Coordinates of C-alpha atoms and ligand atoms in Angstrom, one line a residue:
M644 CA -13.3 -28.2 16.7
T645 CA -15.7 -25.1 15.4
R646 CA -13.4 -22.2 13.8
S647 CA -15.4 -19.4 13.4
L648 CA -15.0 -15.2 13.7
V649 CA -17.4 -12.9 13.9
L650 CA -16.0 -10.6 10.8
A651 CA -17.0 -6.7 10.9
A652 CA -16.6 -4.4 8.2
A653 CA -16.3 -0.7 9.3
Q654 CA -17.3 1.7 6.5
L655 CA -16.2 4.7 6.6
G656 CA -18.3 8.0 5.4
P657 CA -16.1 10.6 3.3
I658 CA -13.2 12.2 5.2
Q659 CA -13.2 15.8 3.1
K660 CA -9.7 16.8 2.5
A661 CA -10.2 19.0 5.2
D662 CA -10.4 17.0 8.0
G663 CA -7.4 16.3 9.9
R664 CA -6.3 12.5 11.2
D665 CA -8.3 13.9 14.5
V666 CA -11.1 14.1 12.7
A667 CA -10.7 9.8 10.9
V668 CA -9.2 8.7 13.7
G669 CA -12.6 10.3 16.2
R670 CA -14.7 8.2 14.0
I671 CA -12.6 5.0 13.4
V672 CA -12.6 4.9 17.6
R673 CA -16.0 5.1 17.6
L674 CA -16.8 1.9 15.0
M675 CA -14.3 0.1 17.1
E676 CA -17.0 0.9 20.3
K677 CA -19.9 -0.4 18.2
A678 CA -17.8 -3.2 17.0
H679 CA -17.0 -4.4 20.3
R680 CA -21.0 -4.0 21.1
M681 CA -22.1 -6.1 18.1
G682 CA -19.5 -8.6 19.5
A683 CA -17.0 -8.6 16.7
Q684 CA -13.5 -9.9 16.1
V685 CA -12.1 -9.1 13.3
V686 CA -12.5 -5.1 12.0
V687 CA -11.9 -4.2 8.4
F688 CA -11.0 -1.1 7.6
P689 CA -10.8 0.7 4.1
E690 CA -8.0 1.7 2.1
L691 CA -6.8 5.4 2.7
A692 CA -8.6 5.3 5.8
L693 CA -7.0 8.5 8.3
T694 CA -7.3 11.4 4.4
T695 CA -9.3 11.7 2.2
F696 CA -8.6 10.1 -1.5
F697 CA -5.5 12.1 -2.2
P698 CA -4.5 10.9 -5.4
R699 CA -7.6 13.5 -6.5
W700 CA -5.0 16.1 -6.3
Y701 CA -2.7 16.9 -8.5
E702 CA 0.5 18.0 -7.2
E703 CA 3.1 19.4 -9.6
D704 CA 5.8 18.5 -6.1
I705 CA 4.8 15.6 -4.7
A706 CA 6.7 16.3 -1.4
V707 CA 3.6 19.5 -1.0
A708 CA 1.1 16.2 -1.1
D709 CA 3.8 14.9 2.1
H710 CA 0.5 15.9 4.7
W711 CA -1.2 12.5 3.6
Y712 CA 1.1 10.2 4.4
E713 CA 2.5 8.4 7.7
S714 CA 6.0 7.6 8.9
A715 CA 5.4 5.8 11.6
L716 CA 2.6 4.0 12.6
P717 CA 0.9 4.1 15.8
S718 CA 2.2 7.5 15.7
N719 CA 1.3 10.4 18.7
E720 CA -2.4 11.2 16.1
T721 CA -2.8 7.4 15.4
A722 CA -2.9 5.4 18.5
P723 CA -6.2 6.2 20.4
I724 CA -7.0 3.0 17.4
F725 CA -4.5 1.1 19.0
E726 CA -5.3 1.7 22.1
A727 CA -9.4 1.4 21.1
A728 CA -8.0 -2.4 19.7
R729 CA -6.0 -3.2 22.8
K730 CA -9.3 -2.4 25.1
Y731 CA -11.8 -4.3 23.5
G732 CA -9.7 -7.2 22.3
I733 CA -10.0 -6.4 18.7
A734 CA -7.9 -7.4 15.1
F735 CA -8.3 -4.4 12.4
H736 CA -7.2 -4.0 9.4
L737 CA -6.0 -0.1 8.2
G738 CA -5.2 1.2 5.2
Y739 CA -3.0 4.3 5.0
A740 CA -0.5 6.2 2.8
E741 CA 3.0 5.4 4.1
K742 CA 6.5 7.3 3.4
T743 CA 8.9 4.9 4.7
P744 CA 12.5 6.5 6.5
D745 CA 14.0 6.0 3.0
G746 CA 10.9 8.0 1.0
H747 CA 9.3 5.3 -0.5
R748 CA 5.6 6.0 -1.0
Y749 CA 3.6 3.2 -0.7
N750 CA -0.7 2.3 -0.8
T751 CA -0.7 -0.1 2.3
A752 CA -2.4 -2.0 4.7
V753 CA -1.7 -3.6 7.7
F754 CA -3.9 -6.2 9.8
V755 CA -2.6 -5.3 13.8
S756 CA -3.6 -7.6 16.5
P757 CA -5.7 -6.5 20.0
N758 CA -2.0 -5.5 21.6
G759 CA -0.7 -3.8 18.5
E760 CA 1.8 -6.2 16.4
I761 CA 1.8 -5.6 12.7
M762 CA 0.9 -8.9 12.5
L763 CA 0.9 -8.6 8.3
K764 CA 1.8 -5.3 5.4
Y765 CA 1.1 -5.6 2.2
R766 CA 1.5 -2.8 -0.6
K767 CA -1.0 -2.6 -2.8
V768 CA 0.5 -3.6 -5.5
H769 CA -2.5 -3.4 -9.1
L770 CA -2.2 1.0 -8.6
P771 CA -4.6 2.4 -11.0
G772 CA -4.9 5.6 -13.4
H773 CA -1.9 7.7 -14.1
K774 CA 1.1 9.4 -13.4
D775 CA 1.0 12.9 -15.2
Y776 CA -1.8 15.6 -15.3
D777 CA -5.2 14.0 -17.2
P778 CA -6.4 17.0 -18.8
I779 CA -9.8 14.4 -20.2
R780 CA -10.2 12.8 -17.1
K781 CA -13.2 14.6 -15.4
V782 CA -11.5 13.1 -12.3
Q783 CA -7.7 12.9 -11.5
H784 CA -6.7 9.1 -10.7
L785 CA -3.1 9.6 -9.7
E786 CA -2.3 6.3 -7.4
K787 CA 1.1 5.9 -10.2
R788 CA 2.7 9.3 -9.4
Y789 CA 1.7 9.8 -5.0
F790 CA 2.6 5.5 -4.8
E791 CA 5.5 3.1 -5.8
V792 CA 4.0 0.2 -6.7
G793 CA 3.7 -2.9 -4.2
N794 CA 7.3 -4.4 -3.2
L795 CA 5.9 -6.9 -0.8
G796 CA 4.0 -9.5 -2.9
F797 CA 0.6 -10.7 -1.8
P798 CA 1.8 -12.3 1.5
V799 CA -0.7 -15.1 3.7
M800 CA -0.1 -15.5 6.9
R801 CA -1.4 -17.9 10.0
A802 CA -2.1 -15.2 12.7
P803 CA -3.8 -15.8 15.7
V804 CA -7.2 -14.4 15.7
A805 CA -9.9 -14.5 18.6
G806 CA -8.2 -18.2 19.6
H807 CA -7.6 -19.5 16.3
D808 CA -5.0 -19.7 13.9
V809 CA -6.7 -17.8 10.9
N810 CA -4.7 -17.8 7.2
V811 CA -4.8 -14.3 6.4
G812 CA -4.4 -11.7 2.9
M813 CA -4.9 -8.5 2.1
M814 CA -5.9 -7.4 -1.4
I815 CA -6.3 -3.2 -1.9
C816 CA -8.9 -1.6 -3.9
N817 CA -8.1 -2.6 -7.8
D818 CA -6.2 -5.3 -6.4
R819 CA -9.9 -6.9 -6.6
R820 CA -10.3 -7.2 -10.3
W821 CA -7.6 -9.1 -10.8
P822 CA -7.9 -12.8 -10.4
E823 CA -3.9 -13.0 -10.2
S824 CA -4.5 -11.6 -7.0
W825 CA -6.6 -13.7 -5.7
R826 CA -5.2 -16.7 -6.9
V827 CA -1.9 -15.9 -5.4
M828 CA -3.6 -15.6 -2.0
G829 CA -5.6 -19.1 -3.1
L830 CA -2.3 -20.9 -3.3
Q831 CA -1.0 -20.1 0.1
Q832 CA -4.7 -21.7 1.6
V833 CA -5.8 -18.4 2.2
E834 CA -9.6 -18.3 4.5
L835 CA -9.8 -14.4 5.2
V836 CA -9.0 -11.5 2.4
M837 CA -9.6 -8.1 3.7
L838 CA -9.6 -5.4 1.2
G839 CA -10.4 -1.8 1.3
Y840 CA -11.2 0.5 -1.7
N841 CA -12.7 3.7 -2.4
T842 CA -14.7 3.0 -5.8
P843 CA -16.0 6.5 -7.3
S844 CA -19.4 5.9 -7.9
L845 CA -18.9 7.3 -12.1
N846 CA -16.6 6.1 -14.7
M847 CA -13.7 9.4 -14.4
D848 CA -12.0 8.6 -17.5
N849 CA -14.4 10.3 -20.3
R850 CA -13.6 8.4 -22.8
G851 CA -16.3 6.2 -23.5
F852 CA -19.9 5.3 -21.6
E853 CA -20.3 3.2 -18.8
A854 CA -23.4 2.5 -17.2
H855 CA -23.5 4.0 -13.4
H856 CA -25.5 0.5 -12.2
L857 CA -22.3 -1.4 -13.5
R858 CA -20.2 -0.5 -10.9
V859 CA -21.2 -1.7 -7.7
F860 CA -22.0 -4.6 -9.7
H861 CA -18.5 -5.1 -10.8
S862 CA -16.9 -4.4 -7.6
H863 CA -19.3 -7.0 -6.2
L864 CA -18.9 -10.1 -9.5
T865 CA -15.0 -9.6 -8.7
I866 CA -14.9 -10.4 -5.1
Q867 CA -17.5 -12.9 -5.0
A868 CA -15.6 -15.0 -7.7
G869 CA -12.5 -14.1 -5.9
C870 CA -14.0 -16.0 -2.6
Y871 CA -15.3 -18.4 -4.6
Q872 CA -12.6 -19.5 -7.3
N873 CA -10.3 -19.4 -3.9
A874 CA -12.3 -21.2 -1.6
C875 CA -12.2 -18.0 1.2
F876 CA -14.2 -15.7 3.0
A877 CA -13.6 -11.8 2.5
V878 CA -14.4 -8.8 4.1
A879 CA -14.9 -5.3 1.7
T880 CA -15.1 -2.1 2.7
A881 CA -15.6 1.0 1.1
K882 CA -15.0 5.0 1.7
A883 CA -18.4 6.1 0.9
G884 CA -20.4 9.5 0.2
T885 CA -19.5 12.8 -1.5
E886 CA -16.0 13.1 -0.2
D887 CA -14.4 16.6 -1.6
G888 CA -17.7 16.7 -4.2
H889 CA -17.0 13.1 -5.6
E890 CA -19.0 10.6 -4.7
L891 CA -17.3 6.9 -3.7
F892 CA -20.2 3.9 -3.9
G893 CA -20.6 2.4 -0.6
H894 CA -21.6 -0.7 -0.6
S895 CA -19.4 -2.9 1.6
I896 CA -19.6 -6.3 1.8
I897 CA -18.8 -9.3 3.9
V898 CA -18.5 -12.9 1.2
N899 CA -17.9 -16.5 2.4
P900 CA -16.3 -18.9 0.2
Q901 CA -19.7 -20.0 -1.9
G902 CA -19.7 -16.3 -3.1
E903 CA -22.6 -15.2 -1.1
I904 CA -23.2 -11.8 -0.2
M905 CA -23.6 -12.6 3.7
A906 CA -23.8 -8.6 5.6
Q907 CA -23.9 -5.8 3.3
A908 CA -24.2 -1.6 4.2
T909 CA -26.6 0.0 3.1
S910 CA -25.9 4.0 3.6
W911 CA -22.8 5.9 2.5
G912 CA -21.9 6.7 5.8
D913 CA -20.1 5.8 9.0
E914 CA -21.2 2.1 9.1
L915 CA -20.6 -1.5 10.6
I916 CA -21.5 -4.5 9.3
V917 CA -21.0 -8.3 10.9
A918 CA -20.6 -11.9 9.6
D919 CA -20.5 -14.9 11.5
A920 CA -17.8 -16.7 9.3
D921 CA -17.0 -20.8 10.0
L922 CA -14.2 -21.1 8.6
G923 CA -14.9 -24.7 8.1
M924 CA -16.5 -23.6 5.2
C925 CA -12.9 -23.1 3.7
E926 CA -13.0 -26.3 3.4
L927 CA -15.6 -28.0 0.9
G928 CA -14.1 -25.6 -2.1
R929 CA -10.7 -26.3 -1.7
T930 CA -10.8 -30.4 -1.5
T931 CA -14.0 -30.7 -4.4
I932 CA -13.9 -28.7 -7.5
F933 CA -11.1 -26.3 -6.8
N934 CA -8.5 -29.3 -4.7
F935 CA -5.7 -26.9 -7.0
E936 CA -3.6 -30.2 -6.4
K937 CA -5.3 -32.5 -8.4
H938 CA -7.3 -30.1 -11.0
R939 CA -4.6 -26.8 -11.7
R940 CA -2.8 -27.4 -14.8
P941 CA 0.3 -24.4 -14.9
E942 CA 2.2 -25.9 -17.8
A943 CA -0.8 -24.7 -19.3
Y944 CA -0.8 -21.2 -17.4
G945 CA 2.8 -20.0 -18.6
R946 CA 1.4 -16.6 -20.5
I947 CA -0.4 -15.7 -17.2
T948 CA 3.2 -14.8 -15.7
D949 CA 5.2 -14.7 -19.5
Q950 CA 3.8 -11.7 -20.5
V951 CA 2.0 -8.7 -19.3
G952 CA -0.1 -7.4 -22.4
S953 CA -1.9 -9.3 -24.7
E954 CA -1.3 -10.2 -28.1
P955 CA -3.0 -11.2 -31.0
P956 CA -4.0 -14.6 -31.8
A957 CA -2.5 -16.4 -34.9
T958 CA -4.8 -16.1 -38.1
W959 CA -6.5 -18.8 -38.8
S960 CA -5.9 -20.4 -42.3
P961 CA -6.8 -23.8 -43.5
R962 CA -3.3 -25.2 -43.7
R963 CA -3.0 -23.9 -39.9
A964 CA -6.7 -26.0 -38.6
A965 CA -5.2 -29.1 -40.6
E966 CA -2.0 -28.9 -37.8
Ligands
CDT1331 N1 -8.8 3.1 -5.7 C1 -8.3 2.4 -6.6 O1 -8.2 1.6 -6.6 N2 -10.5 3.0 -7.1 C2 -10.0 2.3 -8.2 C3 -10.7 3.0 -8.9 C4 -10.1 3.2 -10.6 S1 -10.6 4.2 -11.8 C5 -8.9 5.0 -11.7 C6 -10.8 0.9 -8.6 O2 -10.2 -0.5 -9.2 O3 -12.2 0.7 -7.0

């Protein structure tokens, strides 16, 4: 039997600092209604989909930022999202800032069944940016201040989705740039990677030049390569547009296991894109060129897990070359 799913990326336009949760939740519910009209069975919303990308704002006292975090999901404010999912029979992925009952803060995403069960939770592992105010940067990127490194690894779950069992996994924004994130999920036979992102259109490090057009190129390059090398689909959903005066580039995409873009957003606003995914497509790569069991050589990959930073290589000398 063909296992096929209608996937959707629900890109969100900017959420301003002054916007309450009701604004974001109302827009998310409207995208859910649209997803229903377009026949989507899985809808992926962006990273930190309920608020502005608040790590661009420095707070000396992190407790002052507590209002950006969810301490429960669903809550009274977010319940309409869960109700819409139930009404339309849609499974959804949502990124948000999580504060646990014992006070830990994470950049988190959940995958929720249409009847409101959290089937999978992921906490962002690769936190970009810095912990303290950086006077050189044009805009702060304080994820290391506001979040702890995720403690759930990169889990993959075989979950019931629209009548099929599907191997689903998640990563968040910067994770997509790291081949390790993809491969750890590839090793669990992931078929569908869901990821949300908030990526500025310009490099705000102020430590060198990066051409503007390369920002989208690098995002797509890493997602397309991740899908191809791990024989999976991905739904990669952006928060887009000018948020609190700062541009996020959008360009949400849905990618197949050949690394091809099946659908792409064209606006900087709320926009839904859909694609039909035949999960059987994951078989070809998995059983041929990326048949891990046959072709991987972990004995040669020790540095990947033994080492964090890079080291200089050995220096060549005639004697060494002969060894
Ligand atoms: N949200 C997020 O992870 N954004 C980063 C921007 C990096 S700039 C410090 C990204 O990799 O897209």
